XYZ file of C-alpha atoms in Angstrom:
555
model
C 88.178 113.765 99.819
C 89.046 114.328 103.176
C 91.266 118.220 104.970
C 91.644 120.552 106.972
C 94.583 122.972 108.540
C 96.843 123.792 110.692
C 98.893 126.374 111.142
C 102.347 128.800 112.552
C 101.710 131.452 112.841
C 105.445 133.608 113.845
C 104.269 137.113 114.466
C 106.118 140.365 114.559
C 106.325 142.300 116.574
C 106.914 146.293 116.415
C 107.298 148.956 119.275
C 104.363 151.145 119.431
C 101.499 149.793 120.285
C 102.827 146.194 120.622
C 100.722 142.911 120.350
C 101.119 140.543 122.934
C 103.173 137.210 122.329
C 100.736 135.427 124.542
C 97.853 136.932 126.421
C 98.145 137.398 130.351
C 96.963 135.842 132.714
C 95.580 138.443 135.677
C 95.332 136.813 138.042
C 99.237 134.687 137.263
C 101.902 134.453 140.345
C 105.017 136.736 139.720
C 106.673 133.735 139.904
C 105.299 131.515 138.665
C 106.944 131.582 134.207
C 105.340 132.381 132.325
C 104.870 133.374 128.360
C 106.572 137.398 127.246
C 104.223 140.337 127.423
C 105.630 141.982 124.578
C 108.194 141.942 122.184
C 109.326 145.018 121.385
C 113.259 145.564 119.619
C 115.367 148.211 119.963
C 118.420 148.140 117.470
C 117.729 145.136 116.075
C 117.067 143.442 120.543
C 113.858 142.928 121.973
C 113.816 144.542 125.280
C 111.643 142.346 127.521
C 114.428 140.971 129.343
C 112.726 137.799 129.698
C 112.975 137.142 125.604
C 116.851 137.293 126.354
C 118.126 138.934 123.067
C 116.367 137.909 119.660
C 118.115 138.014 116.517
C 117.856 140.935 113.978
C 115.402 140.638 111.350
C 115.844 141.571 107.937
C 112.431 144.943 109.045
C 115.353 146.127 111.013
C 114.328 147.999 114.329
C 110.218 148.247 115.468
C 110.529 144.394 115.104
C 111.878 141.398 116.445
C 111.981 137.423 115.284
C 112.625 134.663 118.167
C 115.278 132.923 118.905
C 114.666 128.947 118.582
C 114.077 128.205 122.398
C 112.482 132.298 122.855
C 109.050 133.333 122.786
C 109.325 136.637 122.477
C 107.748 136.728 118.797
C 105.991 133.252 118.510
C 102.542 133.687 119.177
C 100.220 131.048 120.540
C 100.159 128.103 117.584
C 96.946 127.020 117.105
C 97.511 125.906 113.500
C 100.149 125.209 111.345
C 99.943 127.278 107.882
C 102.109 128.175 105.138
C 101.759 132.338 104.208
C 102.237 133.982 100.751
C 100.848 137.460 101.842
C 100.978 140.219 98.625
C 103.505 142.005 99.847
C 106.031 139.364 99.028
C 106.261 138.021 101.578
C 106.279 133.945 102.284
C 105.819 132.201 105.335
C 106.494 129.033 106.168
C 105.402 125.837 108.116
C 107.619 126.503 110.391
C 107.467 130.464 110.808
C 110.546 131.513 109.376
C 109.676 135.063 107.152
C 111.399 136.429 103.923
C 110.027 138.640 101.028
C 111.098 136.746 97.748
C 110.157 138.524 94.143
C 111.544 136.475 90.876
C 109.414 136.335 87.799
C 108.988 132.727 86.795
C 107.003 129.978 88.589
C 107.831 127.860 91.408
C 106.349 124.776 93.663
C 104.989 125.914 97.271
C 104.091 122.034 98.064
C 103.822 118.846 96.917
C 102.955 115.235 98.580
C 106.773 113.907 98.519
C 105.046 109.735 99.125
C 104.282 109.523 95.169
C 103.870 112.846 93.705
C 100.093 113.299 93.877
C 100.116 116.767 94.691
C 101.145 119.499 93.880
C 100.645 123.522 94.708
C 102.629 125.935 91.818
C 102.836 129.808 92.056
C 103.539 131.851 89.065
C 105.102 135.272 90.120
C 105.525 137.773 87.423
C 106.548 141.892 87.194
C 103.522 143.971 86.146
C 103.966 147.016 83.462
C 105.455 150.457 85.131
C 106.005 148.073 88.539
C 109.230 146.731 90.888
C 109.873 143.229 91.636
C 107.100 140.213 90.388
C 103.597 139.769 92.426
C 101.771 136.441 92.297
C 99.437 136.036 89.327
C 98.151 132.385 89.602
C 97.554 129.609 91.580
C 97.955 126.032 90.342
C 96.338 123.104 91.903
C 97.703 119.271 90.264
C 95.712 116.659 92.279
C 95.143 113.140 90.870
C 95.388 113.899 87.582
C 93.067 117.297 87.836
C 94.018 120.388 87.306
C 92.479 124.082 89.740
C 93.835 127.405 88.492
C 93.770 129.950 90.334
C 93.911 133.825 88.739
C 94.687 136.424 91.335
C 92.595 139.410 92.117
C 90.182 138.622 89.697
C 85.906 138.170 89.999
C 85.494 134.989 88.811
C 89.154 133.127 89.465
C 88.913 129.250 89.202
C 89.362 127.352 85.694
C 88.711 123.699 86.260
C 90.942 120.884 83.483
C 91.412 124.167 81.023
C 88.038 124.731 81.048
C 86.908 121.042 80.472
C 84.821 121.300 83.836
C 82.615 123.708 84.624
C 82.317 124.552 88.312
C 77.983 124.993 89.098
C 78.292 124.594 92.354
C 78.855 125.588 95.423
C 80.577 123.267 97.031
C 82.129 121.513 93.790
C 84.059 118.524 93.865
C 86.469 116.573 91.168
C 88.332 113.792 91.810
C 89.962 114.891 94.768
C 89.050 117.917 95.217
C 86.355 119.929 96.615
C 85.933 124.090 95.782
C 84.052 125.518 97.615
C 83.534 129.665 98.456
C 82.976 130.847 101.924
C 81.057 134.255 102.689
C 82.744 136.701 104.699
C 80.668 140.319 105.317
C 82.726 141.973 102.835
C 84.898 140.176 100.411
C 84.460 135.532 99.657
C 87.567 133.762 99.932
C 87.808 130.267 98.198
C 88.437 126.935 100.054
C 90.120 124.061 98.322
C 90.668 120.686 100.476
C 91.805 117.393 99.079
C 93.393 114.236 100.127
C 93.639 113.765 104.252
C 93.064 116.941 105.503
C 94.882 120.059 103.265
C 93.149 122.910 102.375
C 94.727 125.636 100.153
C 92.804 129.349 101.004
C 92.729 131.918 97.962
C 92.438 135.279 99.647
C 90.802 137.997 98.144
C 93.957 139.745 96.853
C 97.722 138.377 96.096
C 97.577 136.140 98.966
C 97.764 132.479 99.452
C 97.477 129.859 102.476
C 97.687 125.685 102.778
C 96.769 124.226 105.624
C 98.244 120.363 106.483
C 96.924 118.349 109.246
C 100.365 116.909 111.547
C 98.771 113.469 109.107
C 101.028 114.889 106.544
C 104.036 115.133 108.998
C 108.077 114.439 106.638
C 105.091 113.787 104.116
C 105.178 117.560 102.124
C 108.475 119.718 99.935
C 108.401 122.818 98.578
C 109.438 126.773 99.014
C 107.023 125.821 102.319
C 109.058 123.344 103.822
C 108.820 119.636 104.977
C 105.980 120.324 108.679
C 108.554 118.531 110.609
C 108.489 121.659 111.868
C 112.441 122.304 112.592
C 113.595 125.096 113.155
C 117.152 123.996 111.461
C 115.000 122.415 108.837
C 114.636 125.598 106.631
C 117.050 126.364 103.770
C 119.315 123.664 104.484
C 117.677 120.580 102.021
C 114.527 121.475 100.189
C 115.856 121.717 97.227
C 113.581 124.055 95.485
C 113.553 126.506 99.527
C 117.795 125.874 97.355
C 117.029 127.276 94.430
C 115.708 130.822 95.451
C 117.451 131.369 98.834
C 120.012 133.561 96.595
C 116.900 135.999 95.771
C 115.633 135.702 98.703
C 115.136 139.542 101.258
C 116.547 141.437 98.568
C 116.594 144.869 98.532
C 115.051 147.368 95.550
C 116.266 150.803 95.570
C 114.351 153.651 97.411
C 112.644 150.579 98.507
C 113.722 149.893 101.994
C 111.292 146.731 103.714
C 110.880 148.685 106.056
C 108.634 151.275 104.106
C 109.421 155.071 103.855
C 107.967 157.878 106.226
C 105.933 159.177 103.759
C 104.236 155.595 102.732
C 103.827 154.714 105.743
C 101.490 157.391 106.611
C 99.697 156.689 103.375
C 99.259 153.138 104.663
C 98.195 154.436 107.723
C 95.358 156.400 106.732
C 94.503 153.838 104.317
C 94.431 151.080 106.890
C 93.244 153.212 109.646
C 89.258 152.618 108.992
C 89.930 148.963 109.370
C 91.089 148.486 112.432
C 88.542 149.438 114.937
C 87.070 146.604 113.651
C 89.310 144.400 113.600
C 88.129 141.196 114.700
C 91.114 139.359 115.504
C 94.687 140.390 117.382
C 96.775 141.357 114.145
C 99.142 143.204 113.898
C 98.406 146.479 112.789
C 101.428 147.729 112.691
C 103.353 145.050 110.764
C 100.315 145.608 108.145
C 101.830 149.207 107.624
C 104.869 148.528 107.024
C 103.977 145.595 104.166
C 101.632 148.140 102.832
C 104.170 150.700 102.531
C 106.947 148.537 100.703
C 104.245 147.034 98.488
C 102.913 151.048 97.674
C 106.243 151.679 96.768
C 107.113 148.644 94.805
C 103.648 149.037 92.999
C 102.069 151.946 93.494
C 98.478 152.215 94.617
C 96.661 148.611 93.074
C 99.781 146.730 94.930
C 98.889 148.808 98.504
C 95.032 147.806 98.070
C 96.159 144.154 97.720
C 97.549 143.773 101.198
C 94.787 146.274 102.288
C 92.468 142.971 100.901
C 95.278 140.449 103.314
C 94.609 142.981 106.409
C 91.214 143.084 105.998
C 90.329 138.777 105.375
C 92.954 138.313 108.542
C 90.916 140.605 110.901
C 87.597 139.528 109.626
C 87.589 136.053 109.318
C 88.722 133.064 112.633
C 91.141 131.033 112.175
C 91.763 128.093 109.286
C 90.515 125.829 111.782
C 88.126 126.430 115.177
C 90.463 123.864 117.434
C 87.849 122.970 121.099
C 90.326 120.611 123.529
C 88.596 118.326 125.900
C 91.904 117.144 127.998
C 92.375 115.134 131.950
C 89.603 115.075 134.561
C 87.653 117.119 132.394
C 89.150 120.434 131.241
C 87.613 122.385 128.282
C 89.666 125.204 126.013
C 86.804 126.159 123.751
C 86.918 126.816 120.034
C 87.562 130.792 121.495
C 89.543 129.795 123.697
C 87.877 130.038 126.857
C 88.892 127.539 129.803
C 86.700 125.737 132.407
C 86.733 121.986 133.875
C 82.979 120.438 134.162
C 83.143 117.403 136.160
C 79.376 115.017 135.522
C 78.703 111.624 135.367
C 76.560 112.659 131.675
C 75.366 111.107 129.658
C 75.981 111.850 125.751
C 76.364 115.318 126.998
C 76.583 117.713 124.193
C 80.583 118.708 122.801
C 80.125 121.022 119.951
C 77.365 120.441 117.621
C 75.876 121.915 114.353
C 73.079 124.119 116.022
C 72.177 126.643 113.161
C 71.646 123.342 110.145
C 72.106 120.925 112.210
C 73.590 118.723 110.160
C 76.323 116.757 112.825
C 77.475 116.760 116.363
C 79.463 114.975 118.710
C 78.609 114.232 122.408
C 80.300 112.768 125.437
C 79.218 110.609 127.803
C 81.170 109.866 131.396
C 81.186 107.107 133.497
C 82.174 107.295 137.739
C 85.460 106.424 139.288
C 85.521 107.128 142.802
C 84.831 110.527 143.292
C 85.701 111.952 139.682
C 84.422 111.432 136.015
C 85.607 110.353 133.365
C 85.254 109.723 129.356
C 83.588 106.436 128.702
C 82.134 107.161 125.047
C 82.469 109.717 122.247
C 79.732 110.610 119.691
C 79.949 112.246 116.253
C 77.055 112.253 114.075
C 76.718 113.301 110.441
C 72.888 113.596 109.280
C 71.705 110.166 109.203
C 75.234 108.631 110.368
C 76.588 107.774 113.098
C 80.055 106.938 114.982
C 80.758 105.809 118.717
C 84.174 105.007 119.989
C 84.263 103.298 122.946
C 86.667 103.800 125.251
C 86.683 99.690 126.452
C 87.932 97.762 123.902
C 88.801 100.894 122.065
C 85.803 99.852 120.145
C 84.997 101.983 116.754
C 80.969 101.388 115.665
C 79.484 103.286 112.762
C 75.790 102.716 112.711
C 76.077 100.650 115.679
C 78.427 98.646 113.228
C 82.080 97.341 115.046
C 84.248 98.825 112.157
C 88.468 97.592 111.512
C 90.132 100.538 111.086
C 90.878 102.244 108.018
C 87.750 102.974 107.118
C 86.077 105.039 104.463
C 82.973 105.526 103.377
C 81.956 108.917 100.891
C 81.798 111.569 103.173
C 83.530 110.135 106.119
C 87.278 108.770 106.737
C 88.367 106.746 110.345
C 92.095 106.019 110.267
C 95.089 105.892 113.137
C 97.477 108.994 113.435
C 100.601 108.518 115.207
C 100.060 105.232 116.117
C 97.063 105.719 119.031
C 94.876 108.681 118.129
C 91.640 107.992 116.460
C 91.005 110.594 114.006
C 87.372 111.041 112.049
C 87.284 112.953 109.444
C 83.692 113.664 107.929
C 83.867 116.351 104.311
C 82.492 118.298 103.491
C 81.563 119.790 106.528
C 84.983 119.395 107.130
C 84.330 118.235 111.124
C 87.678 116.665 112.818
C 87.070 114.496 115.736
C 90.692 113.001 117.072
C 90.718 111.185 120.060
C 93.148 108.934 122.209
C 90.483 106.558 123.553
C 91.593 107.844 126.869
C 90.839 111.783 128.015
C 91.977 113.593 125.230
C 89.433 114.991 122.205
C 90.123 117.220 120.062
C 87.651 118.651 118.126
C 88.280 120.525 114.834
C 85.840 122.551 111.998
C 86.067 124.917 110.115
C 85.132 128.675 109.461
C 81.939 127.864 107.959
C 80.779 127.119 111.213
C 81.799 130.231 112.798
C 78.671 131.967 114.759
C 76.649 128.768 114.709
C 78.185 126.227 116.709
C 76.769 125.521 120.666
C 77.839 122.882 123.375
C 80.382 122.948 126.183
C 82.773 123.959 123.191
C 80.507 127.025 122.987
C 79.994 129.421 120.121
C 82.643 129.856 117.337
C 82.762 133.705 116.819
C 85.920 134.755 117.905
C 83.876 135.866 121.386
C 84.938 134.004 124.143
C 83.160 135.506 127.083
C 80.049 134.630 125.706
C 81.161 131.379 125.932
C 79.657 129.045 129.357
C 78.245 125.593 130.282
C 74.767 125.449 132.079
C 76.618 122.864 133.387
C 73.777 122.310 136.621
C 70.607 121.945 133.652
C 73.002 119.294 132.190
C 73.422 116.762 134.719
C 73.718 116.614 137.981
C 77.631 117.775 139.051
C 80.311 115.002 140.347
C 82.107 117.071 143.052
C 85.192 117.988 142.523
C 87.424 115.972 145.035
C 89.932 118.448 146.917
C 92.506 120.150 146.150
C 96.188 118.837 147.054
C 97.326 118.678 150.772
C 100.178 120.002 152.309
C 102.184 116.779 152.011
C 100.771 116.335 147.999
C 101.381 120.251 147.355
C 105.983 120.576 146.958
C 106.112 117.139 144.557
C 102.794 118.481 142.145
C 105.317 121.492 142.086
C 107.889 120.637 141.047
C 106.731 118.061 138.489
C 104.844 120.224 137.253
C 107.138 123.285 137.379
C 109.799 120.445 135.266
C 106.781 119.428 132.402
C 105.834 122.527 131.782
C 109.836 124.930 132.214
C 111.099 127.443 129.880
C 112.212 124.395 127.599
C 109.363 123.464 126.214
C 108.687 126.819 124.501
C 110.950 125.444 121.415
C 109.220 122.756 120.731
C 105.894 122.819 121.979
C 104.618 126.780 122.690
C 102.371 127.339 125.219
C 100.276 130.050 126.933
C 98.141 130.237 129.903
C 101.348 128.093 131.753
C 100.597 128.824 135.275
C 97.006 127.300 134.092
C 98.522 124.144 132.136
C 100.801 124.143 135.602
C 96.997 124.021 137.570
C 96.138 121.548 135.094
C 98.869 118.849 135.509
C 98.946 119.505 139.678
C 94.794 119.222 139.895
C 95.669 115.636 137.792
C 99.387 113.946 140.474
C 96.595 115.273 143.833
C 93.606 113.249 142.051
C 95.724 110.080 141.046
C 99.512 109.965 142.180
C 101.993 109.443 139.758
C 99.416 107.644 137.379
C 97.800 110.982 136.948
C 101.241 112.670 136.830
C 101.912 110.970 133.713
C 98.714 110.414 132.486
C 98.733 113.804 131.872
C 102.537 114.452 130.515
C 101.531 111.641 127.256
C 98.199 113.660 127.229
C 100.099 117.024 126.822
C 102.556 115.291 124.434
C 99.339 114.788 122.067
C 98.092 117.286 122.455
C 101.543 119.415 121.942
C 101.783 116.997 118.169
C 97.655 117.780 117.021
C 98.039 121.613 117.484
C 100.979 122.101 116.090
C 103.269 118.736 114.750
C 105.687 119.710 117.270
C 106.656 115.790 118.833
C 107.781 116.648 122.521
C 110.218 113.989 125.428
C 107.660 112.604 128.322
C 109.753 113.225 131.730
C 111.773 110.626 132.944
C 109.924 109.271 135.570
C 106.696 108.548 133.368
C 109.518 106.683 130.204
């Protein structure tokens, strides 16, 4: 059993109180290229000139989506997911959004390598309502069939009832089913195979999120996970079959909502807005609610409200912490800082509630700085050591060959030189390139229960801090760039993070990323810059599934 998620979210912004495409650095110099701070729309075009012109979205004025290569309405991507929403909207893995409300059964996603899994949707027309809504999701994995009836109190049936769900989590064959309790509601999480997850939300919403290890091995309405703008609705048979019926308007129910319906939905959703923990576009959900209310009345609008409340309260489908370079950290909650110290087994991340797992990093001195020497992953009594010298992998102190699999641990190569260690059902995933790139993924059951240099995963970066002085004696950071180094460092690093990169790998905090790049160049010259470029290429692939070319100087 192996799995978890990743996702792209394509944000749509409105003219009032527009959600930022990316958080803005308060002290970023104006001369440094950054992502736009707004994506307001007027007459189908984005106002922010740094976006250029965004193509007209189906929702007309007030909403826009980015052109290829533009970042005006594309949020920073941390997780790749395909989503079915209560108002009949779909989002592909790449982030393309459309409305589809035709009764029938449709393949949302399937495995194309062996065809050993599929997720099928059943959409039905309910009495007295327009269009169709999601009523059932069916997962078939290696002979087992899991039916999930949407919008019911006891939704799960396994193999037609022959295998009752008697535990939480419950495992059958290659599938693990868990009910994650969120204050006020539950989310059913189904995980299977190599890091694939399905979240069944409380109303009529589903999200499926595969790890990038499945890139190019998926087909269906969600797309192929190749993350190319040109792939959606061009070759996939399932997408082409529904294309004639997407974005169909219904009499009296415009996509952008009737004014009276919008006012009704604002009143319905406003009480939850003040307690929303995530950066969710309230107006986007208001318009979706208004459309649903027109199509099916209070019941269908209520399911959009469920979708909004759950998206507000639940953490991202996966928390990600990254160690890169010498030695920069991005915590689960997106705080960013640098820490240098030759510590032995410094705690990077841990379950500090049940004490079931932890990830520790050992550093060693290299002249005036430190670098990673070893990564140690513990799950209960199982200990996995990833040793940089010789790319050694040990389980319980014994050398093992890759791929390796035990009852709850799977270790395999991803993209040639990224070693991935997946531990389930805790859903801890560690990715390491045996150099200076280490990525730790965890799922939402650990929301608010983690500690270490990656922080407390609770969607609040203000409490992310690390007592470095208490952990070990710090290695003084090397001096900054000399006047002789600075021009070449700026040239190389600005070229690495120029605007063309946004088409492939949307980058937030560009000034910070450029600063890290310059640090690596000034630390170790051309080799430092090239190592940084290669590690960023891997980081982009791990996080977003996008493949970048390294600069000519490093090829």
